[in-house]
Amino acid sequence: MKTLVSRRGLLAALVASACALPAPRAPRAADAGTITVYNAQHESLARAWADAFTKETGIRVVLREGKDMEFANQILQEGKASPADVFITENAPAMALVDAAGLFAPLPKETLDLAPPEFRPADGSWIGVAARATVFAYNRKKLKEADLPKSAMDLEDPSWKGRWAAAPAGADFQAIVAAMLQLKGEAATLAWLKAMKAGVVPFRSNSLAMRAVNRGEVDGALIYHYYFFGDQARTGENSNSVDLRYFGHGDPGAFVSLSGAGVLAASKNKPQAQAFVRWLAGPGGQKILREGNSFEYAVGRGEASHPQLVPLDEIDAPKISPDKLDSAKVADLMTRAGLL
């Protein structure tokens, strides 16, 4: 027996069915837009961030890879004609350089509130999205606790000549020097750099410096923490004889370096660019730090870092103004000391 439905009844049924359907989803990648990011962070971490953000919002992220200061100087040259929408760095000095040139767009309060004040500049032009802790990686077969330097400044002592390593040409080490300059002043920093020139064993990268420590070629190296944790998570072949010294006490060797993100004033896609920076500093971006294998610190307000890491609030890092880290003065001092 057929069931007959009147035209009016059919219309009512269709309306009811439509009302029961879920609300339309936000526009996906086809119509949500695309942003270009000058990325000086590790490519694997930036790709994890970009892919998760695109999956959540539909906004496509094009990553252009480079180094901190290379991109910073490129942005200065491009000025208002820069094709980039967002700049992400490994260290804060490159952010400070672009900020000083007035080439960042201000971030809204809701974005800035995602990070504590110590993890963003006072002018609100950019925000910290990750961090690395300075450590002294040492060979525990060669050094006991009593043998370790109590401060990074102790490495200028002649007794350390030929016994410690660093990667002076890298942005990581130069950020550490920028913190020292802010804390100790020009004269003390230059004296330390000159002593370093006479005593350090230089390497091209932090990874190679740590490997030399592990092999017993040097006793220790001034590097960032995450090189150790990353190697331990893989094979440990370059770190199995290594332990880490956290200097604490507000020492220059306890410096915590910010990885920053900012929206360029030249951006033609500011809503999407602002959304990406807000996402990086918020729960989405910080979760990738906590659960991923970058071993960089989460810096979002109330956000926990990877459980293997020493908590940031236990490091007793020095108080640094990230927007006052002077990369130009550091380059000058390191050149005068013969390190560059």
Tab-separated table of C-alpha atoms in Angstrom:
chain	number	residue	atom	x	y	z
A	1	MET	CA	0.000	0.000	0.000
A	2	LYS	CA	1.495	3.325	-1.078
A	3	THR	CA	1.786	6.174	1.372
A	4	LEU	CA	0.532	9.450	-0.080
A	5	VAL	CA	2.127	12.735	0.995
A	6	SER	CA	0.522	16.078	0.144
A	7	ARG	CA	2.589	18.817	-1.481
A	8	ARG	CA	2.251	20.902	1.671
A	9	GLY	CA	3.311	17.957	3.818
A	10	LEU	CA	6.314	17.240	1.602
A	11	LEU	CA	7.450	20.873	1.849
A	12	ALA	CA	7.169	20.770	5.614
A	13	ALA	CA	9.172	17.564	5.744
A	14	LEU	CA	11.944	19.051	3.605
A	15	VAL	CA	12.153	22.169	5.795
A	16	ALA	CA	12.356	20.044	8.935
A	17	SER	CA	15.062	17.889	7.374
A	18	ALA	CA	17.111	20.939	6.401
A	19	CYS	CA	16.874	22.367	9.885
A	20	ALA	CA	18.211	19.098	11.283
A	21	LEU	CA	21.355	19.220	9.152
A	22	PRO	CA	24.602	20.390	10.815
A	23	ALA	CA	25.745	23.967	10.254
A	24	PRO	CA	28.013	24.525	7.244
A	25	ARG	CA	31.716	24.097	8.003
A	26	ALA	CA	34.181	26.959	7.736
A	27	PRO	CA	35.619	27.510	4.249
A	28	ARG	CA	38.368	25.068	3.381
A	29	ALA	CA	41.662	25.578	1.584
A	30	ALA	CA	40.038	26.340	-1.774
A	31	ASP	CA	38.615	29.623	-0.519
A	32	ALA	CA	40.323	30.299	2.826
A	33	GLY	CA	43.440	31.900	1.352
A	34	THR	CA	47.196	31.327	1.308
A	35	ILE	CA	50.011	32.913	3.293
A	36	THR	CA	53.758	32.995	2.658
A	37	VAL	CA	56.004	32.429	5.660
A	38	TYR	CA	59.692	33.282	5.821
A	39	ASN	CA	60.723	30.433	8.091
A	40	ALA	CA	64.047	30.347	9.924
A	41	GLN	CA	62.876	27.731	12.419
A	42	HIS	CA	63.718	24.070	11.924
A	43	GLU	CA	61.825	22.978	8.828
A	44	SER	CA	60.344	19.871	10.462
A	45	LEU	CA	58.768	21.884	13.289
A	46	ALA	CA	57.505	24.614	10.954
A	47	ARG	CA	56.000	21.992	8.647
A	48	ALA	CA	54.217	20.319	11.556
A	49	TRP	CA	52.807	23.699	12.592
A	50	ALA	CA	51.775	24.622	9.044
A	51	ASP	CA	50.108	21.292	8.277
A	52	ALA	CA	48.111	21.275	11.516
A	53	PHE	CA	47.034	24.890	11.008
A	54	THR	CA	45.913	24.227	7.435
A	55	LYS	CA	43.986	21.143	8.515
A	56	GLU	CA	42.169	23.148	11.165
A	57	THR	CA	41.496	26.356	9.236
A	58	GLY	CA	41.840	25.613	5.533
A	59	ILE	CA	44.412	28.390	5.155
A	60	ARG	CA	47.341	27.170	3.054
A	61	VAL	CA	50.852	27.942	4.306
A	62	VAL	CA	53.771	28.274	1.888
A	63	LEU	CA	57.092	27.954	3.736
A	64	ARG	CA	60.238	29.588	2.421
A	65	GLU	CA	63.277	28.276	4.292
A	66	GLY	CA	66.280	30.324	5.373
A	67	LYS	CA	68.353	31.599	8.297
A	68	ASP	CA	67.450	34.137	10.973
A	69	MET	CA	69.628	37.063	9.945
A	70	GLU	CA	69.506	36.281	6.219
A	71	PHE	CA	65.728	36.661	6.256
A	72	ALA	CA	65.828	39.664	8.597
A	73	ASN	CA	68.169	41.531	6.256
A	74	GLN	CA	66.108	40.441	3.248
A	75	ILE	CA	62.967	41.849	4.850
A	76	LEU	CA	64.779	45.122	5.513
A	77	GLN	CA	65.764	45.291	1.844
A	78	GLU	CA	62.277	44.385	0.611
A	79	GLY	CA	60.524	46.808	2.941
A	80	LYS	CA	56.912	47.452	1.931
A	81	ALA	CA	57.365	45.269	-1.144
A	82	SER	CA	58.062	42.065	0.813
A	83	PRO	CA	56.016	39.113	-0.453
A	84	ALA	CA	56.070	37.496	2.988
A	85	ASP	CA	53.106	37.557	5.344
A	86	VAL	CA	54.743	36.058	8.456
A	87	PHE	CA	58.316	35.824	9.758
A	88	ILE	CA	59.323	32.990	12.138
A	89	THR	CA	62.789	32.807	13.680
A	90	GLU	CA	64.858	30.480	15.801
A	91	ASN	CA	66.160	33.382	17.921
A	92	ALA	CA	64.926	36.803	18.961
A	93	PRO	CA	67.690	39.114	17.621
A	94	ALA	CA	66.425	38.785	14.044
A	95	MET	CA	62.914	39.683	15.225
A	96	ALA	CA	64.315	42.709	17.068
A	97	LEU	CA	66.067	43.884	13.889
A	98	VAL	CA	62.882	43.784	11.809
A	99	ASP	CA	60.896	45.315	14.664
A	100	ALA	CA	63.340	48.236	14.988
A	101	ALA	CA	62.776	48.994	11.301
A	102	GLY	CA	59.016	49.231	11.885
A	103	LEU	CA	58.242	46.390	9.483
A	104	PHE	CA	55.892	44.371	11.701
A	105	ALA	CA	52.140	44.921	11.983
A	106	PRO	CA	50.916	45.164	15.592
A	107	LEU	CA	49.469	41.997	17.085
A	108	PRO	CA	46.026	42.219	18.704
A	109	LYS	CA	45.671	41.960	22.469
A	110	GLU	CA	44.010	38.545	22.265
A	111	THR	CA	47.154	37.200	20.584
A	112	LEU	CA	49.608	38.922	22.917
A	113	ASP	CA	47.732	37.644	25.957
A	114	LEU	CA	48.564	34.084	24.911
A	115	ALA	CA	52.170	34.527	26.142
A	116	PRO	CA	53.492	35.930	29.437
A	117	PRO	CA	55.159	39.367	29.191
A	118	GLU	CA	58.673	37.909	29.372
A	119	PHE	CA	58.035	36.007	26.156
A	120	ARG	CA	57.115	38.993	23.979
A	121	PRO	CA	58.499	42.473	23.328
A	122	ALA	CA	57.044	45.461	25.116
A	123	ASP	CA	55.740	47.031	21.896
A	124	GLY	CA	53.563	44.045	20.993
A	125	SER	CA	54.888	43.725	17.448
A	126	TRP	CA	55.704	40.018	17.676
A	127	ILE	CA	55.367	37.128	20.078
A	128	GLY	CA	57.427	34.207	21.316
A	129	VAL	CA	56.161	30.835	20.109
A	130	ALA	CA	58.925	28.492	21.362
A	131	ALA	CA	62.152	28.672	23.363
A	132	ARG	CA	65.538	27.020	23.877
A	133	ALA	CA	67.631	26.937	27.032
A	134	THR	CA	71.381	27.536	27.002
A	135	VAL	CA	73.325	24.694	28.634
A	136	PHE	CA	76.884	23.465	29.092
A	137	ALA	CA	76.983	19.977	27.586
A	138	TYR	CA	79.849	18.047	29.138
A	139	ASN	CA	81.419	14.603	28.959
A	140	ARG	CA	80.596	12.956	32.272
A	141	LYS	CA	83.523	10.537	31.861
A	142	LYS	CA	85.935	13.493	31.880
A	143	LEU	CA	84.297	15.962	34.264
A	144	LYS	CA	82.702	15.621	37.668
A	145	GLU	CA	80.230	18.100	39.138
A	146	ALA	CA	83.007	19.898	41.034
A	147	ASP	CA	84.964	20.372	37.798
A	148	LEU	CA	82.209	22.226	35.947
A	149	PRO	CA	82.183	25.996	35.407
A	150	LYS	CA	79.805	27.745	37.783
A	151	SER	CA	79.087	30.441	35.182
A	152	ALA	CA	79.447	30.729	31.419
A	153	MET	CA	81.740	33.660	32.189
A	154	ASP	CA	84.212	31.205	33.768
A	155	LEU	CA	85.020	29.843	30.313
A	156	GLU	CA	87.275	32.843	29.704
A	157	ASP	CA	89.702	31.443	32.272
A	158	PRO	CA	92.925	30.151	30.650
A	159	SER	CA	92.391	26.796	32.362
A	160	TRP	CA	89.593	26.116	29.836
A	161	LYS	CA	91.789	26.786	26.797
A	162	GLY	CA	91.261	24.061	24.185
A	163	ARG	CA	88.751	22.247	26.401
A	164	TRP	CA	85.411	23.693	25.332
A	165	ALA	CA	83.547	24.054	22.056
A	166	ALA	CA	80.948	26.293	20.456
A	167	ALA	CA	79.577	27.240	17.028
A	168	PRO	CA	80.383	30.985	16.996
A	169	ALA	CA	79.216	31.637	13.428
A	170	GLY	CA	75.689	30.421	14.173
A	171	ALA	CA	72.647	32.493	15.140
A	172	ASP	CA	72.172	30.395	18.284
A	173	PHE	CA	75.533	31.314	19.771
A	174	GLN	CA	75.233	34.941	18.691
A	175	ALA	CA	71.916	35.153	20.538
A	176	ILE	CA	73.706	33.956	23.686
A	177	VAL	CA	76.309	36.689	23.183
A	178	ALA	CA	73.511	39.243	22.716
A	179	ALA	CA	72.117	38.227	26.097
A	180	MET	CA	75.576	38.505	27.662
A	181	LEU	CA	75.946	41.983	26.178
A	182	GLN	CA	72.628	43.062	27.682
A	183	LEU	CA	73.518	41.605	31.080
A	184	LYS	CA	77.231	42.346	31.407
A	185	GLY	CA	77.860	45.299	29.107
A	186	GLU	CA	80.191	45.852	26.171
A	187	ALA	CA	83.561	45.799	27.935
A	188	ALA	CA	82.988	42.523	29.788
A	189	THR	CA	81.471	40.877	26.718
A	190	LEU	CA	84.357	41.885	24.466
A	191	ALA	CA	86.892	40.629	27.016
A	192	TRP	CA	85.048	37.303	27.200
A	193	LEU	CA	84.964	37.020	23.398
A	194	LYS	CA	88.690	37.723	23.109
A	195	ALA	CA	89.391	35.019	25.688
A	196	MET	CA	87.056	32.748	23.757
A	197	LYS	CA	89.007	33.340	20.553
A	198	ALA	CA	92.130	32.154	22.324
A	199	GLY	CA	90.518	29.189	24.050
A	200	VAL	CA	87.519	27.789	22.184
A	201	VAL	CA	87.464	24.870	19.739
A	202	PRO	CA	85.104	26.138	17.022
A	203	PHE	CA	82.625	23.968	15.131
A	204	ARG	CA	80.214	24.683	12.296
A	205	SER	CA	77.156	23.626	14.286
A	206	ASN	CA	75.908	22.823	17.761
A	207	SER	CA	75.386	19.198	16.770
A	208	LEU	CA	79.030	18.815	15.763
A	209	ALA	CA	80.156	20.517	18.980
A	210	MET	CA	78.082	18.095	21.060
A	211	ARG	CA	79.421	15.131	19.090
A	212	ALA	CA	82.964	16.276	19.896
A	213	VAL	CA	82.024	16.356	23.598
A	214	ASN	CA	80.567	12.872	23.363
A	215	ARG	CA	83.746	11.569	21.719
A	216	GLY	CA	85.931	13.157	24.390
A	217	GLU	CA	87.613	15.522	21.919
A	218	VAL	CA	86.648	18.416	24.210
A	219	ASP	CA	85.340	18.462	27.755
A	220	GLY	CA	82.242	20.555	27.129
A	221	ALA	CA	80.323	22.850	24.790
A	222	LEU	CA	78.025	25.841	25.161
A	223	ILE	CA	74.902	24.934	23.171
A	224	TYR	CA	71.099	24.796	23.414
A	225	HIS	CA	69.410	21.991	25.336
A	226	TYR	CA	67.356	20.476	22.550
A	227	TYR	CA	70.298	19.132	20.570
A	228	PHE	CA	70.888	16.704	23.435
A	229	PHE	CA	67.255	15.671	23.804
A	230	GLY	CA	66.768	15.258	20.069
A	231	ASP	CA	69.797	12.987	19.768
A	232	GLN	CA	68.709	10.965	22.791
A	233	ALA	CA	65.280	10.445	21.211
A	234	ARG	CA	66.912	9.085	18.059
A	235	THR	CA	69.957	6.861	18.641
A	236	GLY	CA	71.933	8.671	21.342
A	237	GLU	CA	75.086	7.989	19.353
A	238	ASN	CA	76.240	11.601	19.702
A	239	SER	CA	75.170	12.139	23.315
A	240	ASN	CA	75.370	8.904	25.332
A	241	SER	CA	78.400	10.182	27.280
A	242	VAL	CA	76.934	13.687	27.695
A	243	ASP	CA	75.183	15.375	30.604
A	244	LEU	CA	73.864	18.922	30.792
A	245	ARG	CA	74.799	21.696	33.184
A	246	TYR	CA	72.076	24.321	33.744
A	247	PHE	CA	73.853	27.361	35.146
A	248	GLY	CA	70.797	29.033	36.707
A	249	HIS	CA	71.194	32.064	38.995
A	250	GLY	CA	70.334	34.492	36.170
A	251	ASP	CA	73.648	33.686	34.518
A	252	PRO	CA	74.248	34.554	30.848
A	253	GLY	CA	74.757	30.802	30.415
A	254	ALA	CA	71.164	30.252	31.578
A	255	PHE	CA	69.777	32.449	28.794
A	256	VAL	CA	66.471	31.265	27.303
A	257	SER	CA	66.253	32.202	23.632
A	258	LEU	CA	62.859	32.936	22.104
A	259	SER	CA	61.713	31.744	18.732
A	260	GLY	CA	59.451	34.541	17.515
A	261	ALA	CA	56.615	35.024	15.047
A	262	GLY	CA	55.241	38.251	13.632
A	263	VAL	CA	52.985	39.535	10.872
A	264	LEU	CA	54.745	41.752	8.354
A	265	ALA	CA	53.306	45.209	7.758
A	266	ALA	CA	53.622	44.506	4.011
A	267	SER	CA	51.334	41.465	4.203
A	268	LYS	CA	48.478	41.401	1.701
A	269	ASN	CA	46.785	38.654	3.711
A	270	LYS	CA	46.720	40.097	7.202
A	271	PRO	CA	43.599	38.299	8.542
A	272	GLN	CA	45.062	34.912	7.618
A	273	ALA	CA	48.557	35.901	8.793
A	274	GLN	CA	47.223	37.122	12.131
A	275	ALA	CA	45.262	33.877	12.499
A	276	PHE	CA	48.421	31.832	11.934
A	277	VAL	CA	50.512	33.725	14.512
A	278	ARG	CA	47.651	33.515	17.003
A	279	TRP	CA	47.407	29.756	16.383
A	280	LEU	CA	51.178	29.262	16.859
A	281	ALA	CA	51.127	31.030	20.225
A	282	GLY	CA	47.907	29.320	21.277
A	283	PRO	CA	46.980	25.761	22.279
A	284	GLY	CA	47.334	24.333	18.770
A	285	GLY	CA	50.929	25.387	18.177
A	286	GLN	CA	52.009	24.763	21.761
A	287	LYS	CA	50.549	21.238	21.743
A	288	ILE	CA	52.892	20.322	18.886
A	289	LEU	CA	55.841	21.419	21.042
A	290	ARG	CA	54.579	19.444	24.011
A	291	GLU	CA	53.797	16.222	22.119
A	292	GLY	CA	56.242	16.365	19.199
A	293	ASN	CA	59.936	15.626	18.856
A	294	SER	CA	61.371	19.141	18.473
A	295	PHE	CA	62.111	19.299	22.234
A	296	GLU	CA	61.753	23.078	22.182
A	297	TYR	CA	59.963	24.697	25.085
A	298	ALA	CA	56.333	25.746	24.945
A	299	VAL	CA	55.988	29.381	26.028
A	300	GLY	CA	52.230	29.900	25.884
A	301	ARG	CA	50.525	31.059	29.054
A	302	GLY	CA	49.718	27.965	31.126
A	303	GLU	CA	51.087	25.602	28.455
A	304	ALA	CA	53.255	22.674	29.579
A	305	SER	CA	56.379	21.674	27.658
A	306	HIS	CA	57.541	18.196	26.683
A	307	PRO	CA	57.611	16.068	29.858
A	308	GLN	CA	61.290	15.135	29.389
A	309	LEU	CA	62.452	18.746	29.678
A	310	VAL	CA	63.522	20.561	32.829
A	311	PRO	CA	60.610	22.973	33.463
A	312	LEU	CA	61.334	26.524	32.390
A	313	ASP	CA	60.464	27.914	35.800
A	314	GLU	CA	63.253	25.792	37.324
A	315	ILE	CA	65.993	27.087	35.008
A	316	ASP	CA	66.304	30.468	36.740
A	317	ALA	CA	67.049	32.254	33.470
A	318	PRO	CA	68.238	35.872	33.389
A	319	LYS	CA	65.664	38.586	32.777
A	320	ILE	CA	66.173	39.738	29.192
A	321	SER	CA	64.315	42.254	27.033
A	322	PRO	CA	63.943	40.312	23.767
A	323	ASP	CA	63.456	43.471	21.718
A	324	LYS	CA	66.792	44.871	23.001
A	325	LEU	CA	69.004	42.016	21.786
A	326	ASP	CA	71.465	43.887	19.586
A	327	SER	CA	72.601	41.696	16.690
A	328	ALA	CA	74.578	44.492	15.018
A	329	LYS	CA	76.646	45.190	18.129
A	330	VAL	CA	77.211	41.468	18.646
A	331	ALA	CA	78.538	41.117	15.087
A	332	ASP	CA	80.832	44.088	15.693
A	333	LEU	CA	82.203	42.699	18.953
A	334	MET	CA	82.698	39.199	17.571
A	335	THR	CA	84.494	40.642	14.538
A	336	ARG	CA	86.759	42.704	16.787
A	337	ALA	CA	87.504	39.575	18.792
A	338	GLY	CA	88.402	37.680	15.613
A	339	LEU	CA	85.534	35.193	15.858
A	340	LEU	CA	83.748	36.286	12.676
